[in-house]
Amino acid sequence: MARVITVAAAQLGPVPRDASRGTVVARMVALMEQAAQVRAALVVFPELALTSFFPRWAIDDDSVLNGFFESSMPSRETQPLFATARRLQLGVCFGYAELARQAGSLRRFNSSALVGPDGSLIGHYRKVHLPGDREPQPGFEHQHLEKRYFETGDLGFPVWRAFGGVVGMLICNDRRWPEAWRVLGLQAVELVLIGYNTPMRNPEAPEHDRLVAFQHSLVLQSGCYQNGTWAVAVGKAGIEEGQAMLPDSMVVAPSGEIVARATTSGDELVVAEIDLDATRSYKTTIFDFGAHRVPQAYRMIIERTGAEPPEAGT
Ligand code: CDT
């Protein structure tokens, strides 16, 4: 039996540094209204959706830095996202900078939240792969200081039973690492929700700049195909505070085909009707992990080469 749902990638155009949460949340609510009109079950927003991509700046003043973080979720300012989800019976996923108080100390993560159509929090993920630097790099027009502002996510790569299927989240740079996809794939993931902020230029390797869009779709298409899953990938696009950010939000099928794609660099809803059962014809044939994947052979190879063995079953 088909498990068909409509999903929407809610691409955001630039968010200025001084944009209030209220203005960004209002833009997000407008996109949620559009998603409800096409009867979407789920709308997905970018990484760090609520603010400008602040890791481009070296910020030394903690009170300024804290202004980009959420110390509770929902908060007074983000509550409208939860209320709108409930009012429209619409799931929502969005990225935000998380300031957590754990065992008396403050911890910072690059996180995403998954909210159900009843407005309650289904799950929460903390980004594992943090690109860029801890210290500002001399001569770079824009910094990429995620290592300065965030700790490595400590929640693993969980999946949730939601929206009629098995759902996981990755955040931006995570999508470039096959093991992140595979840990989700080993849990039979059927829909991966991915927000990103991808600069069009990488001053560390300008020779990659012409390939930014190609490598973005390459990892999404291969991650989906090799794990028999759908993905919704959503960017913060356009020229944000003088820095060009990749648009190209898309929905990718378990076949690896792109089924819907953004056509602008601004706020735009990219909609696709997807059948979660389309994952079956990959998970039960060419990528039937139980039948064809041989973890003990990987272990043997790793032992022979002297590398650290992975956890059992991974
Ligand atoms: N936000 C994020 O993770 N962006 C990275 C840029 C890496 S270049 C320093 C990405 O993988 O898209």
Short mmCIF file of C-alpha atoms in Angstrom, two decimals, residues 178 181-182 184-189 220-230 253-257 278-294 298:
data_model
loop_
_atom_site.label_atom_id
_atom_site.label_comp_id
_atom_site.label_asym_id
_atom_site.label_seq_id
_atom_site.Cartn_x
_atom_site.Cartn_y
_atom_site.Cartn_z
CA PRO A 178 28.53 8.84 4.02
CA TRP A 181 23.66 8.70 6.06
CA ARG A 182 24.60 5.09 6.74
CA LEU A 184 20.43 6.58 9.54
CA GLY A 185 20.17 3.93 6.78
CA LEU A 186 20.99 1.16 9.26
CA GLN A 187 17.94 2.31 11.24
CA ALA A 188 15.79 1.97 8.09
CA VAL A 189 15.35 5.70 7.60
CA LEU A 220 22.18 14.24 -1.64
CA GLN A 221 21.55 11.98 -4.61
CA SER A 222 24.12 9.37 -3.57
CA GLY A 223 23.06 9.47 0.11
CA CYS A 224 19.45 8.82 -0.87
CA TYR A 225 20.22 6.09 -3.40
CA GLN A 226 22.74 4.21 -1.26
CA ASN A 227 20.35 4.13 1.70
CA GLY A 228 17.02 3.83 -0.11
CA THR A 229 15.60 7.02 1.40
CA TRP A 230 13.89 10.27 0.50
CA ALA A 253 13.97 10.25 -4.22
CA PRO A 254 15.37 6.86 -3.12
CA SER A 255 16.29 6.37 -6.79
CA GLY A 256 18.64 9.34 -6.44
CA GLU A 257 16.48 11.43 -8.76
CA ALA A 278 9.19 3.87 -2.85
CA THR A 279 12.01 3.21 -0.37
CA ARG A 280 11.05 -0.50 -0.34
CA SER A 281 12.21 -1.31 -3.85
CA TYR A 282 15.75 -0.20 -2.84
CA LYS A 283 15.77 -1.48 0.75
CA THR A 284 14.61 -4.96 -0.33
CA THR A 285 16.77 -5.37 -3.47
CA ILE A 286 20.08 -3.72 -4.35
CA PHE A 287 20.46 -2.13 -0.87
CA ASP A 288 19.03 -4.95 1.25
CA PHE A 289 21.60 -4.50 4.02
CA GLY A 290 20.65 -7.78 5.74
CA ALA A 291 21.16 -9.80 2.56
CA HIS A 292 24.16 -8.15 0.94
CA ARG A 293 26.11 -6.10 3.45
CA VAL A 294 28.87 -8.06 5.21
CA TYR A 298 34.65 -4.91 6.93
#
